[in-house]
Amino acid sequence: MDSGMNELSLTPGAGKSTGAGGSNNDWFATPSRPPPNSGSVTPKSSKKVFGSIERGLDRMKHMLTPRKRSTSSSDGPQMVSGKALCNVSTTAHHNPDHVLSELTKALMCKGIQCQQKGYILRGKIIDPSGLAKLSFELEVCRIPNLNVVGIR
């Protein structure tokens, strides 16, 4: 009745052909893939559209992401209050730029290299071998209650 069952009992390599016209070795062959359907491939224009949308979304995300704001030195020195007052020395001057220039002059007279960034002075003392012996920061700031300039 079912001739297919009889064909399976044949041993490979016996030289007999199957009813489909192939050899017995075709039983174990990997089936061939159907040709790719041309309708499933996305056209290049749609890729351009989606890429354009993604770039627009990336730009929007970048624009809406908050950034760390740098403290601008054009506003003057930072106001200090509360617990930050514990390491602040007051001066008799009211002009922070004058205090900053006096500090740099004093450090230069002592032979200490310093760099200024805004109202912060970074100093470094180097030993003869080239290693840093001491590094420090001095910040000129305002003390609001006393209306004077301090050094932290």
Tab-separated table of C-alpha atoms in Angstrom:
chain	number	residue	atom	x	y	z
A	1	MET	CA	0.000	0.000	0.000
A	2	ASP	CA	2.574	2.544	1.064
A	3	SER	CA	5.582	2.280	-1.146
A	4	GLY	CA	7.462	4.976	0.820
A	5	MET	CA	7.938	2.665	3.785
A	6	ASN	CA	9.584	0.094	1.577
A	7	GLU	CA	12.019	2.658	0.237
A	8	LEU	CA	13.227	3.542	3.746
A	9	SER	CA	14.289	-0.041	4.343
A	10	LEU	CA	16.802	0.189	1.543
A	11	THR	CA	20.393	0.587	2.634
A	12	PRO	CA	22.317	3.594	1.351
A	13	GLY	CA	24.740	2.855	-1.420
A	14	ALA	CA	22.826	-0.172	-2.694
A	15	GLY	CA	22.531	1.506	-6.053
A	16	LYS	CA	18.756	1.351	-6.251
A	17	SER	CA	16.900	4.529	-6.988
A	18	THR	CA	13.926	5.887	-5.118
A	19	GLY	CA	10.562	6.609	-6.571
A	20	ALA	CA	11.322	10.347	-6.682
A	21	GLY	CA	14.138	9.811	-9.151
A	22	GLY	CA	17.004	10.465	-6.709
A	23	SER	CA	19.560	8.185	-5.157
A	24	ASN	CA	19.455	6.723	-1.660
A	25	ASN	CA	22.008	9.336	-0.523
A	26	ASP	CA	19.354	12.043	-0.907
A	27	TRP	CA	17.688	10.896	2.302
A	28	PHE	CA	20.357	12.491	4.458
A	29	ALA	CA	20.910	15.623	2.401
A	30	THR	CA	20.119	19.040	3.856
A	31	PRO	CA	17.040	20.452	2.197
A	32	SER	CA	17.756	23.333	-0.131
A	33	ARG	CA	16.596	26.796	0.902
A	34	PRO	CA	13.886	28.476	-1.046
A	35	PRO	CA	15.045	31.622	-2.874
A	36	PRO	CA	14.759	34.773	-0.729
A	37	ASN	CA	11.502	36.588	-1.132
A	38	SER	CA	12.152	39.981	-2.705
A	39	GLY	CA	9.169	41.480	-0.857
A	40	SER	CA	10.756	40.976	2.603
A	41	VAL	CA	13.839	43.099	1.851
A	42	THR	CA	13.481	46.714	3.066
A	43	PRO	CA	14.211	49.272	0.418
A	44	LYS	CA	17.066	51.725	0.887
A	45	SER	CA	14.734	54.697	1.158
A	46	SER	CA	13.072	53.285	4.279
A	47	LYS	CA	16.494	52.696	5.854
A	48	LYS	CA	17.322	56.356	5.212
A	49	VAL	CA	14.060	57.463	6.805
A	50	PHE	CA	14.556	55.331	9.920
A	51	GLY	CA	18.204	56.437	10.197
A	52	SER	CA	17.123	60.053	9.950
A	53	ILE	CA	14.534	59.562	12.697
A	54	GLU	CA	17.106	57.878	14.960
A	55	ARG	CA	19.600	60.696	14.440
A	56	GLY	CA	16.902	63.233	15.278
A	57	LEU	CA	16.021	61.366	18.464
A	58	ASP	CA	19.696	61.166	19.445
A	59	ARG	CA	20.074	64.911	18.955
A	60	MET	CA	16.954	65.572	21.033
A	61	LYS	CA	18.189	63.268	23.833
A	62	HIS	CA	21.597	64.983	23.792
A	63	MET	CA	19.961	68.410	23.930
A	64	LEU	CA	17.676	67.508	26.859
A	65	THR	CA	20.381	65.815	28.959
A	66	PRO	CA	21.456	68.120	31.812
A	67	ARG	CA	25.111	69.056	31.960
A	68	LYS	CA	27.365	69.905	34.849
A	69	ARG	CA	27.525	73.669	34.996
A	70	SER	CA	30.924	75.186	35.559
A	71	THR	CA	31.226	77.955	38.085
A	72	SER	CA	32.079	81.048	36.112
A	73	SER	CA	34.650	83.380	37.598
A	74	SER	CA	32.980	86.415	36.022
A	75	ASP	CA	30.401	86.445	38.830
A	76	GLY	CA	33.097	86.861	41.459
A	77	PRO	CA	34.224	84.477	44.161
A	78	GLN	CA	31.935	81.880	45.661
A	79	MET	CA	29.819	82.768	48.702
A	80	VAL	CA	30.613	80.619	51.730
A	81	SER	CA	28.171	79.906	54.531
A	82	GLY	CA	27.254	77.206	57.031
A	83	LYS	CA	29.669	74.346	57.686
A	84	ALA	CA	32.029	75.510	54.932
A	85	LEU	CA	33.097	78.432	57.168
A	86	CYS	CA	35.227	76.223	59.436
A	87	ASN	CA	38.377	76.405	57.261
A	88	VAL	CA	38.088	80.034	56.151
A	89	SER	CA	40.469	82.804	57.197
A	90	THR	CA	39.135	86.338	56.890
A	91	THR	CA	41.000	89.270	55.416
A	92	ALA	CA	40.564	93.011	55.913
A	93	HIS	CA	40.077	93.595	52.174
A	94	HIS	CA	36.777	93.872	50.359
A	95	ASN	CA	38.171	93.369	46.834
A	96	PRO	CA	38.692	89.649	45.948
A	97	ASP	CA	40.896	90.439	42.929
A	98	HIS	CA	43.316	92.389	45.128
A	99	VAL	CA	43.496	89.485	47.614
A	100	LEU	CA	44.158	87.041	44.758
A	101	SER	CA	46.969	89.153	43.326
A	102	GLU	CA	48.570	89.527	46.793
A	103	LEU	CA	48.448	85.751	47.303
A	104	THR	CA	50.138	85.054	43.961
A	105	LYS	CA	52.836	87.656	44.684
A	106	ALA	CA	53.547	86.120	48.100
A	107	LEU	CA	53.772	82.589	46.642
A	108	MET	CA	56.100	83.732	43.860
A	109	CYS	CA	58.392	85.467	46.399
A	110	LYS	CA	58.664	82.174	48.308
A	111	GLY	CA	59.508	80.305	45.088
A	112	ILE	CA	56.315	78.236	45.023
A	113	GLN	CA	54.880	77.374	41.628
A	114	CYS	CA	51.167	78.107	41.401
A	115	GLN	CA	48.394	77.951	38.813
A	116	GLN	CA	45.296	80.108	38.876
A	117	LYS	CA	41.878	78.983	37.675
A	118	GLY	CA	39.139	81.444	38.502
A	119	TYR	CA	39.493	82.318	42.166
A	120	ILE	CA	41.393	79.121	43.030
A	121	LEU	CA	45.184	78.978	43.345
A	122	ARG	CA	46.852	75.569	43.180
A	123	GLY	CA	50.371	75.485	44.539
A	124	LYS	CA	53.018	72.775	44.528
A	125	ILE	CA	56.384	72.484	46.260
A	126	ILE	CA	58.774	70.079	44.505
A	127	ASP	CA	61.837	68.472	46.092
A	128	PRO	CA	65.159	68.195	44.170
A	129	SER	CA	64.355	64.668	42.928
A	130	GLY	CA	61.284	66.005	41.092
A	131	LEU	CA	58.602	64.536	43.328
A	132	ALA	CA	55.896	66.742	44.832
A	133	LYS	CA	56.601	67.387	48.497
A	134	LEU	CA	53.477	69.431	49.117
A	135	SER	CA	50.485	70.441	47.033
A	136	PHE	CA	47.677	72.711	48.197
A	137	GLU	CA	44.717	74.814	47.081
A	138	LEU	CA	43.784	78.305	48.182
A	139	GLU	CA	40.349	79.635	47.276
A	140	VAL	CA	39.327	83.263	47.568
A	141	CYS	CA	35.689	83.447	48.683
A	142	ARG	CA	33.147	85.899	50.078
A	143	ILE	CA	31.742	85.733	53.594
A	144	PRO	CA	28.217	87.154	53.344
A	145	ASN	CA	27.519	88.116	56.980
A	146	LEU	CA	30.743	90.050	57.525
A	147	ASN	CA	30.914	91.450	53.965
A	148	VAL	CA	34.604	90.613	53.716
A	149	VAL	CA	36.769	88.366	51.558
A	150	GLY	CA	38.137	85.123	52.990
A	151	ILE	CA	40.676	82.475	52.012
A	152	ARG	CA	39.723	78.837	52.236
